[in-house]
Coordinates of C-alpha atoms in Angstrom, one line a residue:
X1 CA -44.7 15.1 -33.5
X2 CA -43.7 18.7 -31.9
X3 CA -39.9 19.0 -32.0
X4 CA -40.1 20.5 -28.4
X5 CA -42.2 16.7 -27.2
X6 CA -39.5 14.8 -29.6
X7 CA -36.6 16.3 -27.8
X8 CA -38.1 15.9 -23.9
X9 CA -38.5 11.9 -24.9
X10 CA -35.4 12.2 -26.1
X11 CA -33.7 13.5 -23.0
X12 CA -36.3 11.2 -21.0
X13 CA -34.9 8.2 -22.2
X14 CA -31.2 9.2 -22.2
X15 CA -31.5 10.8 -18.2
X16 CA -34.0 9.1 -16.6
X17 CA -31.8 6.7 -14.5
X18 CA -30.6 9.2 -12.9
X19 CA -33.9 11.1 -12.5
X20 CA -35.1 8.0 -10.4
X21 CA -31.9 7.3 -8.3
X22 CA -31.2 11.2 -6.8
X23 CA -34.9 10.9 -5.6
X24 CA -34.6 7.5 -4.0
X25 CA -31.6 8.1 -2.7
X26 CA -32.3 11.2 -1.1
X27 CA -35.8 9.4 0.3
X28 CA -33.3 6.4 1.7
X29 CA -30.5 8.9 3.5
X30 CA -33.5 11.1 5.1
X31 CA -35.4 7.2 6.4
X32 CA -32.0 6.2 7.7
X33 CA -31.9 9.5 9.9
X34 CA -35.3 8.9 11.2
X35 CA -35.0 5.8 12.3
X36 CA -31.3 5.3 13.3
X37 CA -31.3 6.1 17.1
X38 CA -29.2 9.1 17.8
X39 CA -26.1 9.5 19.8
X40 CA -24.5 12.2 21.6
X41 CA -21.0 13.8 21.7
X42 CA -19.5 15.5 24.5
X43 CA -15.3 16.4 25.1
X44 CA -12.8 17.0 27.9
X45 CA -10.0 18.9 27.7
X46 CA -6.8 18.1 29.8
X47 CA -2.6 20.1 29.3
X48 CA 0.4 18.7 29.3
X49 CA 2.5 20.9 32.1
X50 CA 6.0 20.7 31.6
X51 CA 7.8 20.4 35.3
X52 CA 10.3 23.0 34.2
X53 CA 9.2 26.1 32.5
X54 CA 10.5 26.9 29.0
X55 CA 10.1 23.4 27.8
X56 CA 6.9 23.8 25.9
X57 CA 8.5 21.7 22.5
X58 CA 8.4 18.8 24.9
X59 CA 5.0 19.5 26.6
X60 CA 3.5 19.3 22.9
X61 CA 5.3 16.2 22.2
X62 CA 3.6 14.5 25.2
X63 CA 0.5 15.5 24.7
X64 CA 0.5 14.0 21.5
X65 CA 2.0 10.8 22.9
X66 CA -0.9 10.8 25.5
X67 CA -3.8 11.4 23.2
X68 CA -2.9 7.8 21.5
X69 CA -2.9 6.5 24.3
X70 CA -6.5 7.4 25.5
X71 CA -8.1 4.6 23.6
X72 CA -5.9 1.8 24.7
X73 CA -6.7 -0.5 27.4
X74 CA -3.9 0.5 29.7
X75 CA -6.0 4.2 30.0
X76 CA -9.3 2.7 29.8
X77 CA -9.2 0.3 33.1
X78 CA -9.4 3.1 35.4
X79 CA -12.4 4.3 33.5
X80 CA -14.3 1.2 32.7
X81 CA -15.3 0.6 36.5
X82 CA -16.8 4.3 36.8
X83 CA -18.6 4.1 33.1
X84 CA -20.4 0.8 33.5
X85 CA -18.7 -0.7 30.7
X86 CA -15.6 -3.2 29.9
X87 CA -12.7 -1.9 28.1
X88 CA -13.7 -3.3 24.7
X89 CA -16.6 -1.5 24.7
X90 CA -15.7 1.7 26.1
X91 CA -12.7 2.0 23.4
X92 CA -15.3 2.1 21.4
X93 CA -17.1 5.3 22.7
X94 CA -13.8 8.0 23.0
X95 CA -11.3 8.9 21.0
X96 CA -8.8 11.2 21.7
X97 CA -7.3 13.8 19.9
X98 CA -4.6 16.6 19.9
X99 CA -3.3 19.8 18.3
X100 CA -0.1 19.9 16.7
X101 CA 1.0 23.6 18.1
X102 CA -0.6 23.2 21.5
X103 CA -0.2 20.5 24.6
X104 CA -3.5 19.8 24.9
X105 CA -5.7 16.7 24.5
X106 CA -9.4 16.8 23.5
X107 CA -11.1 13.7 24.6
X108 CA -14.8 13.1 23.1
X109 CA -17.0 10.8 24.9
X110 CA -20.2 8.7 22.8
X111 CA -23.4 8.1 24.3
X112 CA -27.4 7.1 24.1
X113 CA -27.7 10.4 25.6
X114 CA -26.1 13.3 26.8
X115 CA -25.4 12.0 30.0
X116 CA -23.4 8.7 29.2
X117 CA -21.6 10.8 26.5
X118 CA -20.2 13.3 29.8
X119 CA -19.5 10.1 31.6
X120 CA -17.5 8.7 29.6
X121 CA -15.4 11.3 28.3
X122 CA -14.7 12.9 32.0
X123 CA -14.0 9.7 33.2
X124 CA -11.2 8.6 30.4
X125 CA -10.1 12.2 30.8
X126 CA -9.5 11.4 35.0
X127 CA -8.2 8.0 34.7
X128 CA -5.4 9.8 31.6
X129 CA -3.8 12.2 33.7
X130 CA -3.5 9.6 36.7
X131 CA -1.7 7.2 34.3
X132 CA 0.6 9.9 32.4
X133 CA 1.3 11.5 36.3
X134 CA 2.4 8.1 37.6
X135 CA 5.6 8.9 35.8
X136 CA 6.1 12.4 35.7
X137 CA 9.4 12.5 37.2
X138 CA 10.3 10.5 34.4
X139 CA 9.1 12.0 31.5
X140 CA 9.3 15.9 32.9
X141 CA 5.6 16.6 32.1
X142 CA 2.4 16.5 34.1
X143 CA -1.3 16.0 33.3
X144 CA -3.5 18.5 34.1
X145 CA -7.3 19.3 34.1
X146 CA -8.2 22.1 31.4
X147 CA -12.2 21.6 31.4
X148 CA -14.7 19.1 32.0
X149 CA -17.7 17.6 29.6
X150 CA -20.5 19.5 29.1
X151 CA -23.5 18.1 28.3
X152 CA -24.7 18.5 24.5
X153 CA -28.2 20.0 24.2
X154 CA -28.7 18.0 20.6
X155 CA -27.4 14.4 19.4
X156 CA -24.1 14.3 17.3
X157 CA -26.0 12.1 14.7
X158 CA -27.8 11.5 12.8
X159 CA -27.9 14.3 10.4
X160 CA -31.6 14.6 8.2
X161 CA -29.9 17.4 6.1
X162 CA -26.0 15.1 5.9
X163 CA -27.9 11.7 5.2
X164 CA -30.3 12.8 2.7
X165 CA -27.1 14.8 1.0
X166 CA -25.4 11.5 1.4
X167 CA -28.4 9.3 0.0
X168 CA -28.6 11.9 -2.7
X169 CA -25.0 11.9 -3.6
X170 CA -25.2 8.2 -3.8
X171 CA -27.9 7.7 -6.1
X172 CA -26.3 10.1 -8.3
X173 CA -23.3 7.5 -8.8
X174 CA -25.3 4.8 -9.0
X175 CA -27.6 6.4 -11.6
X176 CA -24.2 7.8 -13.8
X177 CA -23.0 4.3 -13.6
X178 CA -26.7 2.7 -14.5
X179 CA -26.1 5.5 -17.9
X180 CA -23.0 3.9 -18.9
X181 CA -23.8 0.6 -18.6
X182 CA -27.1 1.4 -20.5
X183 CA -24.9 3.0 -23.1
X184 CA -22.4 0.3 -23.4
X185 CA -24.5 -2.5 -23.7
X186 CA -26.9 -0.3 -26.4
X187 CA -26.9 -0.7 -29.9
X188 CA -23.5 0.7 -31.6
X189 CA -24.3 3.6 -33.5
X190 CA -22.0 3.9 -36.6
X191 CA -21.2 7.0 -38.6
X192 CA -21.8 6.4 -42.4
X193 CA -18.4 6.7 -44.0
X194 CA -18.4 9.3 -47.0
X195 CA -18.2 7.5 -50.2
X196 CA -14.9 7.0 -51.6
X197 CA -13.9 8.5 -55.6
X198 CA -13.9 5.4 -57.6
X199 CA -10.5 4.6 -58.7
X200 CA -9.3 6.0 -62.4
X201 CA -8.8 3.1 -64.6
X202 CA -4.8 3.5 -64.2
X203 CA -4.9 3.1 -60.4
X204 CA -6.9 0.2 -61.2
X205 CA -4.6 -1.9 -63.4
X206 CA -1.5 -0.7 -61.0
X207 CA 1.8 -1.8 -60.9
X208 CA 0.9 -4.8 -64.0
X209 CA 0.0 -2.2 -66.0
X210 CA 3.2 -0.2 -65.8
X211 CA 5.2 -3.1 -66.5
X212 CA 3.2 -3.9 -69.3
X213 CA 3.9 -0.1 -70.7
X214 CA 7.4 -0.2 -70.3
X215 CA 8.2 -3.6 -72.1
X216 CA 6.0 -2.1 -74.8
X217 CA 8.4 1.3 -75.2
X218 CA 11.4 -1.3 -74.7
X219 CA 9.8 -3.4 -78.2
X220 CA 9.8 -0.1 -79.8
X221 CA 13.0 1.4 -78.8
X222 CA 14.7 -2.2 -79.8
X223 CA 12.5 -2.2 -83.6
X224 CA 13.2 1.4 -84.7
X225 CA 17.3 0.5 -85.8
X226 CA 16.2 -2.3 -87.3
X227 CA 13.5 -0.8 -89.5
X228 CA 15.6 1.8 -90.2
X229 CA 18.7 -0.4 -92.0

């Protein structure tokens, strides 16, 4: 056989779990955006005003105090009668969400379409700054309209070109994982040993043989004064 067809067979063998998995799960990511029905974004933006100028430390404080607030039910009561939907649900569709430098609050609606999505966020958005400027002589700050939803021309998700990345990614740890298991549960491969020097024939009698030599040269040391009286 070639050495060029021996070493594709060889690579075949070794790679092809993941040669099947990358496809399929590229295929399965790019089906789950076709048939996953889609959902529009949309956001509202609403300040935090501090009542007395200067105080802009506190403004940004609030705001991040507010935007944790716009998915609680407190927030979302004033809204729920205006979107159609009870306060479990709707917590469900916004989330709100701040800036760490700024006092302002982004609040994304969800929707079927591009409508609901606008709804919701611009109504969470109204019923906010009524509940923050119920107490703004209390907390120094007011709530105030920056700029209302706009309705997106395309859906937020799905993705083709994120869930087929996704799908692909995926099957790319399944098939590494499919390789080691493969590889673990193969046949061990041992490395034949070099042969090892066979041992003179005075390592082989060892430590015996020494004693053996010594009391030998001890017979001989103890004979020579006799044999020579």
């Amino acid at each position: 056989m070639p050495e060029p067809r021996r070493s594709a067979r060889a690579l075949a063998r070794r790679w092809w779990p993941l040669a099947v998995a990358v496809p399929l799960g590229a295929v399965a990511g790019a089906g789950y955006a076709a048939v996953s029905h889609p959902s529009y974004a949309a956001s509202s933006y609403v300040v935090v005003v501090p009542n007395t100028p200067g105080e802009n430390s506190t403004a940004v404080n609030f705001a991040q105090a507010y935007g944790r607030l716009t998915g609680q039910p407190q927030v979302l009561i004033g809204a729920a009668a205006e979107t159609g939907h009870t306060v479990a649900v709707l917590s469900g569709l916004v989330r709100g969400t701040t800036s760490p430098d700024a006092p302002m609050i982004e609040i994304t609606g969800t929707g079927a379409r591009g409508g609901e999505a606008v709804r919701n966020a611009d109504a969470v958005a109204k019923s906010l700054i009524a509940f923050g400027n119920a107490s703004s002589k209390e907390t120094g700050v007011r709530l105030v309209p920056l700029a209302p939803a706009a309705e997106p021309d395309a859906p937020a998700s799905p993705s083709a070109a994120l869930d087929t990345g996704v799908g692909a990614a995926a099957g790319v740890l399944l098939g590494t994982l499919a390789m080691l298991t493969r590889r673990k549960d193969g046949p061990a491969v041992r490395a034949e040993l070099p042969a090892q020097p066979a041992p003179e024939p005075a390592a082989q009698a060892g430590p015996k043989a020494e004693q053996r030599a010594e009391q030998r040269v001890e017979r001989q040391a103890e004979q020579q004064p006799v044999a020579a009286r």
